[in-house]
Structures are given as structure tokens and as C-alpha cells.
mmCIF file of C-alpha atoms in Angstrom:
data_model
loop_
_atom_site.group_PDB
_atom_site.id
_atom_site.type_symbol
_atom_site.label_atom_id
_atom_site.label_comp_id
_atom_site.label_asym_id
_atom_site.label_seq_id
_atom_site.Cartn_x
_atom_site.Cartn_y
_atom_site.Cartn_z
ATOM 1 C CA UNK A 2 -57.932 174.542 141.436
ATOM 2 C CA UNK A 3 -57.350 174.108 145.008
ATOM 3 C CA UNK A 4 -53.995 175.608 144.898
ATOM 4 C CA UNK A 5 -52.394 177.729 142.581
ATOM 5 C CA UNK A 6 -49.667 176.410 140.152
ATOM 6 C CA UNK A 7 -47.059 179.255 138.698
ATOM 7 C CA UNK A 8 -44.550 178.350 136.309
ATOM 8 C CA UNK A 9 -40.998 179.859 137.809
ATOM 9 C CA UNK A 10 -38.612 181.945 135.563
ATOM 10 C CA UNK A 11 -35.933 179.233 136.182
ATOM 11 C CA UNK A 12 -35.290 175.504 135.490
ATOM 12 C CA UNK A 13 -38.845 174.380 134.863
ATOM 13 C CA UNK A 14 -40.189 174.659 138.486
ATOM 14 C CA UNK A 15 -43.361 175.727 139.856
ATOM 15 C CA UNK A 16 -44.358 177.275 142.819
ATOM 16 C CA UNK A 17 -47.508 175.705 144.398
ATOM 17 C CA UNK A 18 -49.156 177.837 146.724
ATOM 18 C CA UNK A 19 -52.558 178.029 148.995
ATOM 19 C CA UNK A 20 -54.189 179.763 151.670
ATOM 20 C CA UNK A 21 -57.291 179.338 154.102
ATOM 21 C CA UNK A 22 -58.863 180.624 157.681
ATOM 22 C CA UNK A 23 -61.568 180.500 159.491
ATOM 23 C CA UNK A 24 -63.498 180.424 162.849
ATOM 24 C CA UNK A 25 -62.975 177.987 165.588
ATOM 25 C CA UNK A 26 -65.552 174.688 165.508
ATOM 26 C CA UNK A 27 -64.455 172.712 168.251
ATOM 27 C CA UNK A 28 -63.691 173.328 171.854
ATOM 28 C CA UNK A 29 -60.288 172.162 172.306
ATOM 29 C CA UNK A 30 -57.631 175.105 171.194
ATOM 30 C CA UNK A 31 -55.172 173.062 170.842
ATOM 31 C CA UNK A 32 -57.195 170.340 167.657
ATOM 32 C CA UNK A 33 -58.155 173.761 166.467
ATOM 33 C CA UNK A 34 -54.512 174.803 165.428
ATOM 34 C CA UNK A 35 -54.312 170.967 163.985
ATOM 35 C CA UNK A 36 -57.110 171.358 162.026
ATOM 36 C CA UNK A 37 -56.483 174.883 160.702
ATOM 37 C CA UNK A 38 -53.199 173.676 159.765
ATOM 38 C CA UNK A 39 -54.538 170.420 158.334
ATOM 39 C CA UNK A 40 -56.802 172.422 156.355
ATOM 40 C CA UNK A 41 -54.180 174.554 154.790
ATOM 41 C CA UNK A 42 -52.263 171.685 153.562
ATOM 42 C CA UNK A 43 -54.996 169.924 152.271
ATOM 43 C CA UNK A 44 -55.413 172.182 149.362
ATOM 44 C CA UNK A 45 -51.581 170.795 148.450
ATOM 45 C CA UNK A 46 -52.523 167.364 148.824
ATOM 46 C CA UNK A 47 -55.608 167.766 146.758
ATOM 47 C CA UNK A 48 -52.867 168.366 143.931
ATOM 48 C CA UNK A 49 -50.636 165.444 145.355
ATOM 49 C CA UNK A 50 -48.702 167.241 146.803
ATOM 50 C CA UNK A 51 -46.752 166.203 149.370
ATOM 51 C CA UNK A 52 -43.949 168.183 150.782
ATOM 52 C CA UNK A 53 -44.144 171.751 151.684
ATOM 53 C CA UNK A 54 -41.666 173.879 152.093
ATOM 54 C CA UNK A 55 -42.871 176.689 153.957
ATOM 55 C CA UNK A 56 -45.814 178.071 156.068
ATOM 56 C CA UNK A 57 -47.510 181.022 157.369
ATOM 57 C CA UNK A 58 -49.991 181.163 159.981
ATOM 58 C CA UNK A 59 -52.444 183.740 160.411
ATOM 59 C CA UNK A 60 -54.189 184.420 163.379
ATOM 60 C CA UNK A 61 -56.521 186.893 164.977
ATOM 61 C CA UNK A 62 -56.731 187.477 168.495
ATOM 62 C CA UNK A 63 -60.415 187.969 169.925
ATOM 63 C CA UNK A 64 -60.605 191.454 171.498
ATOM 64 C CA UNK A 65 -64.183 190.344 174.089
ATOM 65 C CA UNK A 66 -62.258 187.730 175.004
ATOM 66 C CA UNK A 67 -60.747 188.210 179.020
ATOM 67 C CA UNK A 68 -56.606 188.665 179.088
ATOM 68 C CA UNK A 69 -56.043 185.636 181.492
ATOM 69 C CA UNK A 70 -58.824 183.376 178.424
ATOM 70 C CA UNK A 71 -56.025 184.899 175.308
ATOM 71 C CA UNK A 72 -52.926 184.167 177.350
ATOM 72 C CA UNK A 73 -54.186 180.221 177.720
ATOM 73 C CA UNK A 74 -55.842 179.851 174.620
ATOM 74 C CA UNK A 75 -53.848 181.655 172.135
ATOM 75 C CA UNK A 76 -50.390 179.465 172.865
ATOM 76 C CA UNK A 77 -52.796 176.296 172.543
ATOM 77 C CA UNK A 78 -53.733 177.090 169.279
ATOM 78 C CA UNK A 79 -50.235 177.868 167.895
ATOM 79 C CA UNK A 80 -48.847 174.851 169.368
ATOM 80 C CA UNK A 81 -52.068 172.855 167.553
ATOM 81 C CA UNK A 82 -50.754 174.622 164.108
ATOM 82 C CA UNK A 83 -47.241 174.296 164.651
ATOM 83 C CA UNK A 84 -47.499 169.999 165.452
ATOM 84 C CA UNK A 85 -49.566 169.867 162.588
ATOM 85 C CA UNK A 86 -46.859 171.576 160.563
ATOM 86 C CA UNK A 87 -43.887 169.533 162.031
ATOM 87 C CA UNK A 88 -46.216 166.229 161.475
ATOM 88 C CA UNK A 89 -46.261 167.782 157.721
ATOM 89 C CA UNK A 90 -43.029 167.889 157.284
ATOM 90 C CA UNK A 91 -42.769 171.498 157.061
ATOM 91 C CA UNK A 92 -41.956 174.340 159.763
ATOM 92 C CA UNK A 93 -44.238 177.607 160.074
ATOM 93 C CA UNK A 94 -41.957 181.091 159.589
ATOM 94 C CA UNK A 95 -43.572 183.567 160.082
ATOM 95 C CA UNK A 96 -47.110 185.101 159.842
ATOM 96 C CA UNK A 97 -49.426 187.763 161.027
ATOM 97 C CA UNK A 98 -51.418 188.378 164.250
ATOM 98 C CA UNK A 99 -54.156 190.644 164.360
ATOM 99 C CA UNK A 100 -56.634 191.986 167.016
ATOM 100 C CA UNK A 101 -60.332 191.909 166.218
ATOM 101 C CA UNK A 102 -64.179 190.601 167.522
ATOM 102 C CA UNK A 103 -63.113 187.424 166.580
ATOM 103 C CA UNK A 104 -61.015 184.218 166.813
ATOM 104 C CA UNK A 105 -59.630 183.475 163.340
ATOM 105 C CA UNK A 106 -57.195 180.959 162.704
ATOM 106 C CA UNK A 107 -55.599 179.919 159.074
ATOM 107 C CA UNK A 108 -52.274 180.518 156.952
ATOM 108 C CA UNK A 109 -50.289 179.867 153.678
ATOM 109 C CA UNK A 110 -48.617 176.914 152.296
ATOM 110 C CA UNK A 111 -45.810 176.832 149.943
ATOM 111 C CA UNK A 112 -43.984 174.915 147.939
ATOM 112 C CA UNK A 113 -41.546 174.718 144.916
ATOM 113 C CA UNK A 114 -42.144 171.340 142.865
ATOM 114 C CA UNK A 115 -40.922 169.748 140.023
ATOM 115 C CA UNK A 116 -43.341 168.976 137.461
ATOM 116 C CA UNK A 117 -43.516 164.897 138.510
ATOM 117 C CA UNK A 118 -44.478 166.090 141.955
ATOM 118 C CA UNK A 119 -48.041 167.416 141.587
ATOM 119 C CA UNK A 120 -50.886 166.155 139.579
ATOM 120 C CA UNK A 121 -53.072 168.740 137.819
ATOM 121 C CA UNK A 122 -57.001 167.629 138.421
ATOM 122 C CA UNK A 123 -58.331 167.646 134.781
ATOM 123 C CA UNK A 124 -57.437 164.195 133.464
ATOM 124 C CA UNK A 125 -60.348 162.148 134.420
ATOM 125 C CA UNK A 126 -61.647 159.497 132.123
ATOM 126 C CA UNK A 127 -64.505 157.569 131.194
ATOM 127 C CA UNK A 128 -64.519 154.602 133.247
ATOM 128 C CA UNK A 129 -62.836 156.007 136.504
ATOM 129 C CA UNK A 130 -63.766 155.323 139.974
ATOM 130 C CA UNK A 131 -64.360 158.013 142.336
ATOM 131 C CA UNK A 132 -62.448 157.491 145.956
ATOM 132 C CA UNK A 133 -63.200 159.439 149.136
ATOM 133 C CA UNK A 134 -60.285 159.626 152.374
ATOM 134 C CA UNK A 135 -62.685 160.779 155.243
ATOM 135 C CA UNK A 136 -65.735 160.693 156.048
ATOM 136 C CA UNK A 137 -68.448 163.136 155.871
ATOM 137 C CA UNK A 138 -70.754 164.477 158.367
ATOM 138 C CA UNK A 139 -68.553 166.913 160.411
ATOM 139 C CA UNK A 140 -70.414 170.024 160.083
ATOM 140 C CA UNK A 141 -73.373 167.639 161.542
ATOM 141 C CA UNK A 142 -71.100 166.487 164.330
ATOM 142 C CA UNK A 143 -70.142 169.814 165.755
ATOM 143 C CA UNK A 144 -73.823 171.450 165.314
ATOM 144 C CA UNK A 145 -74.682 168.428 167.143
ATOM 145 C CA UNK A 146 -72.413 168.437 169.830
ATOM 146 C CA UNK A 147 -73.188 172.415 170.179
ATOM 147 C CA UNK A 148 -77.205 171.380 170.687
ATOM 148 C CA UNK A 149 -76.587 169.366 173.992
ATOM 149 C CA UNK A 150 -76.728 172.460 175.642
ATOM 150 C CA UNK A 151 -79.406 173.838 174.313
ATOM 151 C CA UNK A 152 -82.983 172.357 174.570
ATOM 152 C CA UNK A 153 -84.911 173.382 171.493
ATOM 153 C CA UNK A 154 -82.477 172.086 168.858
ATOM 154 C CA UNK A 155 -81.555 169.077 171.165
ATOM 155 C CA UNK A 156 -85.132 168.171 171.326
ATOM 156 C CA UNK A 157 -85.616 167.706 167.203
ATOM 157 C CA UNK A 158 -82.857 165.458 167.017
ATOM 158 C CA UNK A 159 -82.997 163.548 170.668
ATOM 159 C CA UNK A 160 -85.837 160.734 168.945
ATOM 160 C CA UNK A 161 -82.805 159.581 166.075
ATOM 161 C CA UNK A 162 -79.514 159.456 168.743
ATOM 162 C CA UNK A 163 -78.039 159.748 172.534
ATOM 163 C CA UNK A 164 -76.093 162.062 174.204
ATOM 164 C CA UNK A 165 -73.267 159.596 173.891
ATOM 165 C CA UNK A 166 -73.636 159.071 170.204
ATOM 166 C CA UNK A 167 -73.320 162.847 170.099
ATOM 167 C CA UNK A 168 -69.925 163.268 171.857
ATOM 168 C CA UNK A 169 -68.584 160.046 169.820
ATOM 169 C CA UNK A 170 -69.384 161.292 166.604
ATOM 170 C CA UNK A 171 -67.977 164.906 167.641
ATOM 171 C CA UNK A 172 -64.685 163.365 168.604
ATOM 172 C CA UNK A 173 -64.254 161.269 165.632
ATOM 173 C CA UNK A 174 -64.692 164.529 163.629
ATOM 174 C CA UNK A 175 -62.374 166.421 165.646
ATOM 175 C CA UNK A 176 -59.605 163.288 164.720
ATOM 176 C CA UNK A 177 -60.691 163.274 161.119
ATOM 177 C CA UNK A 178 -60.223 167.260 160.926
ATOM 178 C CA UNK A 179 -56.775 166.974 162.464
ATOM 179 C CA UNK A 180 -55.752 164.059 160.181
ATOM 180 C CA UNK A 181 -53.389 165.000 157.675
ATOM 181 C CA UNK A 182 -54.318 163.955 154.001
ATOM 182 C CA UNK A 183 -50.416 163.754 152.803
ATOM 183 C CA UNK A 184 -50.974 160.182 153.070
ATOM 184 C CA UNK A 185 -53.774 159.808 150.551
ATOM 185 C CA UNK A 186 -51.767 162.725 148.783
ATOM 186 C CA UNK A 187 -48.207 160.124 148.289
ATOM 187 C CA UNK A 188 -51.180 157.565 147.263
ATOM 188 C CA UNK A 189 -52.324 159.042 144.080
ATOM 189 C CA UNK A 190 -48.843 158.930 142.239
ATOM 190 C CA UNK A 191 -48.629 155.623 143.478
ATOM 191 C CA UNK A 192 -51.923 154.374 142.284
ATOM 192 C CA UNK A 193 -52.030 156.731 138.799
ATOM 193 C CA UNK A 194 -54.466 159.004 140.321
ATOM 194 C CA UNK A 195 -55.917 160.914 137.102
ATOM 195 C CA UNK A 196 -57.753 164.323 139.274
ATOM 196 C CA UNK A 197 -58.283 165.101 142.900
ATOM 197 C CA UNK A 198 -59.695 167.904 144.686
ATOM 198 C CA UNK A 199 -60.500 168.136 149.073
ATOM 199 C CA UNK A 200 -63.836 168.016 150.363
ATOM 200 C CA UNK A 201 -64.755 171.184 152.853
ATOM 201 C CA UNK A 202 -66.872 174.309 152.563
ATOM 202 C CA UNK A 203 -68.778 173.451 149.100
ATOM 203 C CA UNK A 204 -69.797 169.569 150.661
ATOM 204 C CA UNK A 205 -69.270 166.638 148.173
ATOM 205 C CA UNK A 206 -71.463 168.260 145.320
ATOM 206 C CA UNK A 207 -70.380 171.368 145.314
ATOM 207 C CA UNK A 208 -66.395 169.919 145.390
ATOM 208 C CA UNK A 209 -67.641 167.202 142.750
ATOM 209 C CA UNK A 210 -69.232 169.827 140.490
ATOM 210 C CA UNK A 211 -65.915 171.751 140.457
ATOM 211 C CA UNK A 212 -63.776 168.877 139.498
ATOM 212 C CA UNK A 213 -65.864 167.766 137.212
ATOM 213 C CA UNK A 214 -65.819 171.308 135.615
ATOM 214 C CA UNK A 215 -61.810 171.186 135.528
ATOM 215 C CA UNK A 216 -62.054 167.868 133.419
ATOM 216 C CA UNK A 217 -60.087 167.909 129.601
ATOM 217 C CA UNK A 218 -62.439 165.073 128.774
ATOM 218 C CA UNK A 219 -66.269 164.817 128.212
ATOM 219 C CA UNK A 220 -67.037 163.264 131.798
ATOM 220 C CA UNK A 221 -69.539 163.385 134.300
ATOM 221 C CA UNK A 222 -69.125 161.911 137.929
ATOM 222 C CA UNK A 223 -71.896 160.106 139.533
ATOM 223 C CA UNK A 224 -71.950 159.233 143.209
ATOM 224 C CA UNK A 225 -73.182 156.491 144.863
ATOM 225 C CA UNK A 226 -72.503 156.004 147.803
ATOM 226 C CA UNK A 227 -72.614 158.519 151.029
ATOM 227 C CA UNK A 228 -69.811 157.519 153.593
ATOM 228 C CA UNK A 229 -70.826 159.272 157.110
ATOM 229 C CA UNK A 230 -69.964 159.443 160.241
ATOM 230 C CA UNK A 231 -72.425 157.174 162.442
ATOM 231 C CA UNK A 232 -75.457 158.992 163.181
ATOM 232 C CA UNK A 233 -75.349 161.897 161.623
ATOM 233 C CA UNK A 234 -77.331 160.858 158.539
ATOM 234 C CA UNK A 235 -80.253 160.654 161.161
ATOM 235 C CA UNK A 236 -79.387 164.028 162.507
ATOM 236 C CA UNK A 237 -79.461 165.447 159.341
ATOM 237 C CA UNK A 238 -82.679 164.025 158.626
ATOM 238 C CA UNK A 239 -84.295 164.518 161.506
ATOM 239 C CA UNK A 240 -82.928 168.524 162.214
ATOM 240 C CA UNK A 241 -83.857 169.359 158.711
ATOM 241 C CA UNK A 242 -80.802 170.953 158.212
ATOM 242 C CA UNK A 243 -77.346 170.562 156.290
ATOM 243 C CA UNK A 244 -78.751 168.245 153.430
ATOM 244 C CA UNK A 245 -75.909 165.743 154.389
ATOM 245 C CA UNK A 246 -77.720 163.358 152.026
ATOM 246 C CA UNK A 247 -78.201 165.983 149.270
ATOM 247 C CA UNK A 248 -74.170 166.175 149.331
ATOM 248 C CA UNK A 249 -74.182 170.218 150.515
ATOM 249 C CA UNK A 250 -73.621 169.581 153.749
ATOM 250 C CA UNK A 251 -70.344 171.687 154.579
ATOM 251 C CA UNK A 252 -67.127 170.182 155.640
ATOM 252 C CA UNK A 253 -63.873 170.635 157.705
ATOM 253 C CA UNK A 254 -60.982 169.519 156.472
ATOM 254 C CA UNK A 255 -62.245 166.431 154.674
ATOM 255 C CA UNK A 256 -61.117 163.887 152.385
ATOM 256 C CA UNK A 257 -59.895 164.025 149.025
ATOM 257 C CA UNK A 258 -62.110 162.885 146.764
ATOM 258 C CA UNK A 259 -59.975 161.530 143.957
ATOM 259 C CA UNK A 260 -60.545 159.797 140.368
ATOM 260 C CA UNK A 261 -58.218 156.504 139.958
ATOM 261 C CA UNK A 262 -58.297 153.658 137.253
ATOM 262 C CA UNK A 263 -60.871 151.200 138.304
ATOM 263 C CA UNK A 264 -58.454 148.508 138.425
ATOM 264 C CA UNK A 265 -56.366 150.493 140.953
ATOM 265 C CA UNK A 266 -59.113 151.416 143.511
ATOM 266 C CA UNK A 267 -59.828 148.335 145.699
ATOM 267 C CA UNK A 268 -55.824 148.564 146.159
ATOM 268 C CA UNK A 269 -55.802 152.226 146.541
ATOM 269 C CA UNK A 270 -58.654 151.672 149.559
ATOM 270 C CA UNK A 271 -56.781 149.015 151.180
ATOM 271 C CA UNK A 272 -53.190 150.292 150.786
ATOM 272 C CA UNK A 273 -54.112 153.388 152.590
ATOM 273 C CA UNK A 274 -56.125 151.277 155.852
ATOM 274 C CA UNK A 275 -52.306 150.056 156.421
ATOM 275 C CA UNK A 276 -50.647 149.901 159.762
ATOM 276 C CA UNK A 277 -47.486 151.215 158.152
ATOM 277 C CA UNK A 278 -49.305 154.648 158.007
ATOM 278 C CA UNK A 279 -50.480 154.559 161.764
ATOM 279 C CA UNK A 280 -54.114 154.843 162.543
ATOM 280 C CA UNK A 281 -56.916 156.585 161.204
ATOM 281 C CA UNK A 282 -56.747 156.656 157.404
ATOM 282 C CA UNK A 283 -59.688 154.980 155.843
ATOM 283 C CA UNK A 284 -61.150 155.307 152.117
ATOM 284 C CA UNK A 285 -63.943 153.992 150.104
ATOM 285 C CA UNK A 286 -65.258 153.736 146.861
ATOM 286 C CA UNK A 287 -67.778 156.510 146.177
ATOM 287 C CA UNK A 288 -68.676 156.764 142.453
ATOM 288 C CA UNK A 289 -67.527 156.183 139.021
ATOM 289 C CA UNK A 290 -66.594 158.852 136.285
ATOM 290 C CA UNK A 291 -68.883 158.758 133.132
ATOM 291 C CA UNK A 292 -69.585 160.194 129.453
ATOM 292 C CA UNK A 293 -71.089 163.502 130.119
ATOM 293 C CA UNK A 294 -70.938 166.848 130.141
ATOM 294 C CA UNK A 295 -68.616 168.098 133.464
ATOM 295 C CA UNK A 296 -71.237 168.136 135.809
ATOM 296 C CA UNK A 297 -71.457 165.679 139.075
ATOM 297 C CA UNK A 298 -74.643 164.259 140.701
ATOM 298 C CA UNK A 299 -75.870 161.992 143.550
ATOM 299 C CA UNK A 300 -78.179 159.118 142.902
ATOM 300 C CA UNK A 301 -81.723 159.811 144.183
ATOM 301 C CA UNK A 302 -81.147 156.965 147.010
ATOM 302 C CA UNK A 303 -77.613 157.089 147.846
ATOM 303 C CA UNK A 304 -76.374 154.098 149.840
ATOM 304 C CA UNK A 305 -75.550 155.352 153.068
ATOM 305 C CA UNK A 306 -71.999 153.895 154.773
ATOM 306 C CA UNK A 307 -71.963 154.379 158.532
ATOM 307 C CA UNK A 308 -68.902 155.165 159.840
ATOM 308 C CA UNK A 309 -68.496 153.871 163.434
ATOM 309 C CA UNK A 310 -66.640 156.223 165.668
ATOM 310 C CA UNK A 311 -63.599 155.082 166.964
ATOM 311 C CA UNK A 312 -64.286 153.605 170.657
ATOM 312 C CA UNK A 313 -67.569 152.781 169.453
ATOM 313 C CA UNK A 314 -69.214 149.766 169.734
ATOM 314 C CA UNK A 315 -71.058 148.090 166.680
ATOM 315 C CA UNK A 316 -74.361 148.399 168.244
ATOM 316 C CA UNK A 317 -74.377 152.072 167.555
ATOM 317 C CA UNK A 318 -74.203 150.859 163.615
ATOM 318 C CA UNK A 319 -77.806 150.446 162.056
ATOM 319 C CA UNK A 320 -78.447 146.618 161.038
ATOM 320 C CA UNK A 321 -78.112 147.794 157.314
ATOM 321 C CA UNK A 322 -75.122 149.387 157.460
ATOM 322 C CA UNK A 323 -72.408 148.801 155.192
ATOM 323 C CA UNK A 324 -68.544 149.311 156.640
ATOM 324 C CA UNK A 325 -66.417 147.889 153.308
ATOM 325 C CA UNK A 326 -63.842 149.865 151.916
ATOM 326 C CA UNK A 327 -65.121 148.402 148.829
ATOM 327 C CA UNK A 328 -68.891 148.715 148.224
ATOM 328 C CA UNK A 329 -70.259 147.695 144.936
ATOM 329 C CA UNK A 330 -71.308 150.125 142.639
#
């Protein structure tokens, strides 16, 4: 599971508890703490999740790096984690700073639930429709954004998209990173979500494959349909890395990917696009949950759904490009 779930010696509660790091993937040290601490909390929201009581953040100081680059950098980062946190609802405590080669940044969430407040992920059922919260494509984003500076991966991809298209798509998957799922997480008691787990390191598949593993019932998922952040199919295609399409393209801090009664989805998709939740939280349908055997696939042609950057225009969409919240399966 994405977090762990220990039954307390006292008055039925459990103790829901995660922890994550890694290395810095965007510029900006400040949406680095955000989306380390985004990241962390995820794993709670993949179990719905969505207080937290508690956090730790863990952090290791770069030893190469000049004095006068820690002093700037370092307090950047910490502030990053620390909004994140407060935009959580949570505060961080305490923690442990280390000195080594390299920047790491991560921590541990905790929090002591009653057994209405999470959702264990093993009760999909046949029939179920398969919803995603983000986007994918930000492993493709940041590669991307890395290659403008240097010419030999820059020219394998410079046929398929612009320099511009670049730094959009890198910015809109620096906000999705940052973007707390607690939203999505509030969502699934709401909507009677039946399993949920957050897409990141193992890419759609791989996080598919596990859930589907997890699953009481005979079930398979099946995907359909690829949402992606504008462009970075093409990039994908045209680097011949990542295998965005092929659903093992790592992620950041992504969605959840979570299994609801069909007749809840559409309202799921839309509830969550609501201005009463501020900007920035999007879903669509992905997939449906079928007799199987607890494995997950993608259909040989998945149907691509470009994502258009925020502060992009619609010209940088592909004339077969499909938007909707609500794509047919």
C-alpha cells in the first residue's frame, strides 16, 4: 500500500504513516520543497486521507555545492516544504539534516485516523471506472526542459515541438507537482471511491499493476485513455525514451488514479474542476475495472488527451485532440 496502516493498542485507531525523498528536478528551490512535500502527502491521499497530523522533513545538504549557493538555496527549499505543509493542513516538527554529494529532499507523514477516515485500496469491482487527478508526462517535461541546453538531445526532439512548448509544458509540471492531491483525496469518500493508489516512480502501469494486485475481487483494470501534458507524447516518441505511451514513463508527484462506481465518475470529474477548490485540479476518465485476474494493461492504441498548459493557447493542441473530462470509453 502506499502508506502503512497499524492498528493502535487503544480505542480502535490507526496510525497511518509514509515516507519519501529524492533528488531535485526542477530549478526553482523553492517548487522543489512544494513538491517534495506534495509528494509525501500524496501517499496519504492515495488512502483518502486527508488530514495529517504531523511531519518530518528530511534533507541533505550538498557538500560541492559553494557556502554563499547552500545559504540561498537551502532556506528556499524549507520554506517550499513548509507552505506545502501549512497548505496541508499540517505543520512540519522536526526532522533531520545531513551533509553529503548530494541535494536530497523528502520526509514523513503521520497521522492517527479513525477507521471512516481512510479507504483501504482492495475493493474494486467489476464494472468500475478508473479516474486519473493529473496529468502525465512530467518526467518528459523536465528531461525536456533540461535538453534546451544541450544540442544533441535537443536536436532529436526539435522536428515534434518549440522552445516555447518546452518551457510551457515544464511549468505546467512544476504546478501539477506542487498541487496537493487532498482535494481528490476528500473526493473519494464523497463519491464511494472503492481503491486508490498515486501515480509517480512506477508510471501508470507499474502503479495500475500494483492496485490491481491489492484487489479482494477477481478484477483486471484496462486503460484507455493516456491524459498528457501537451507535447510530450511527441517528445516521447520522437526521443525514444520514457515509453510515456507504454504507461512506464516515471512520474512526480502525480495523480491518484482511483476506482469509483461508474455512475459516480462524470460527477466525480466535474466536482473536482470546481472553482470552490481554486485552480488547477482537473480529472478524467481513464479506464474501467474488469473480470480478470489482478493484472492492469493499456490498449494497444491508447487515445491520447492533450493537456494544454496553462497560458497556452489552443493552437499548441493537435487538431485531434480530445480535452473532456469525460471521454468515452
Amino acid at each position: 500500500m502506499d502508506s502503512c496502516v497499524i492498528p493502535l493498542r487503544h480505542g480502535g485507531l490507526s496510525l497511518v504513516q509514509t515516507t519519501d525523498f529524492f533528488y531535485p528536478l526542477v530549478e526553482d528551490p523553492y517548487m522543489m520543497g512544494r513538491i517534495a512535500c506534495a509528494n509525501v502527502l500524496s501517499d496519504l491521499y492515495a488512502m483518502g486521507v486527508t488530514e495529517c497530523d504531523n511531519m518530518l522533513m528530511l534533507l541533505s545538504v550538498s557538500q560541492s555545492m559553494p557556502e554563499e549557493e547552500r545559504e540561498k538555496i537551502t532556506p528556499l527549499m524549507i520554506k517550499g516544504f513548509r507552505d506545502a505543509a501549512e497548505e496541508g493542513g499540517t505543520a512540519v516538527t522536526g526532522g533531520q539534516t545531513v551533509v553529503n554529494p548530494w541535494i536530497i529532499i523528502g520526509g514523513v507523514a503521520t497521522v492517527v485516523c479513525q477507521p471512516n477516515e481512510f479507504i483501504l485500496p482492495d475493493s474494486a469491482v467489476v464494472g468500475d471506472v478508473l479516474v486519473l487527478t493529473k496529468p502525465l508526462g512530467t518526467q518528459v517535461a523536465v528531461n525536456a526542459h533540461q535538453w534546451l541546453d544541450n544540442p544533441e538531445r535537443w536536436n532529436k526532439i526539435k522536428m515534434v515541438v518549440s522552445r516555447e512548448e518546452v518551457e510551457l509544458g515544464y511549468q505546467e509540471a512544476m504546478f501539477n507537482m506542487a498541487t496537493l492531491n487532498r482535494i481528490a483525496a476528500g473526493l473519494m469518500h464523497t463519491f464511494n471511491a472503492h481503491a486508490a493508489t498515486d501515480i509517480t516512480g512506477f508510471g501508470i502501469l507499474g502503479h495500475s499493476q500494483n492496485l490491481a494486485k491489492q484487489q479482494r475481487n477477481e478484477v483486471s483494470f484496462v486503460i484507455h485513455n493516456l491524459p498528457i501534458i501537451a507535447k510530450m507524447a511527441a517528445i516521447s516518441k520522437a526521443s525514444g525514451r520514457f515509453g510515456l505511451l507504454q504507461g512506464t514513463s516515471a512520474e512526480t508527484s502525480g495523480g491518484l488514479l482511483i476506482c469509483l462506481p461508474r455512475e459516480q465518475a462524470a460527477r466525480f470529474c466535474s466536482e473536482i474542476k470546481s472553482s470552490k477548490y481554486g485552480e488547477g485540479h482537473q480529472a478524467w476518465i481513464v479506464g474501467i475495472v474488469e473480470k480478470g485476474n489482478r493484472t492492469a494493461r493499456i490498449i494497444d492504441k491508447p487515445r491520447v488527451i492533450e493537456v494544454l498548459p496553462r497560458g497556452a493557447t489552443a493552437t499548441l493542441a493537435p487538431e485531434n485532440s480530445n480535452a473532456s473530462s469525460e471521454p468515452s470509453l
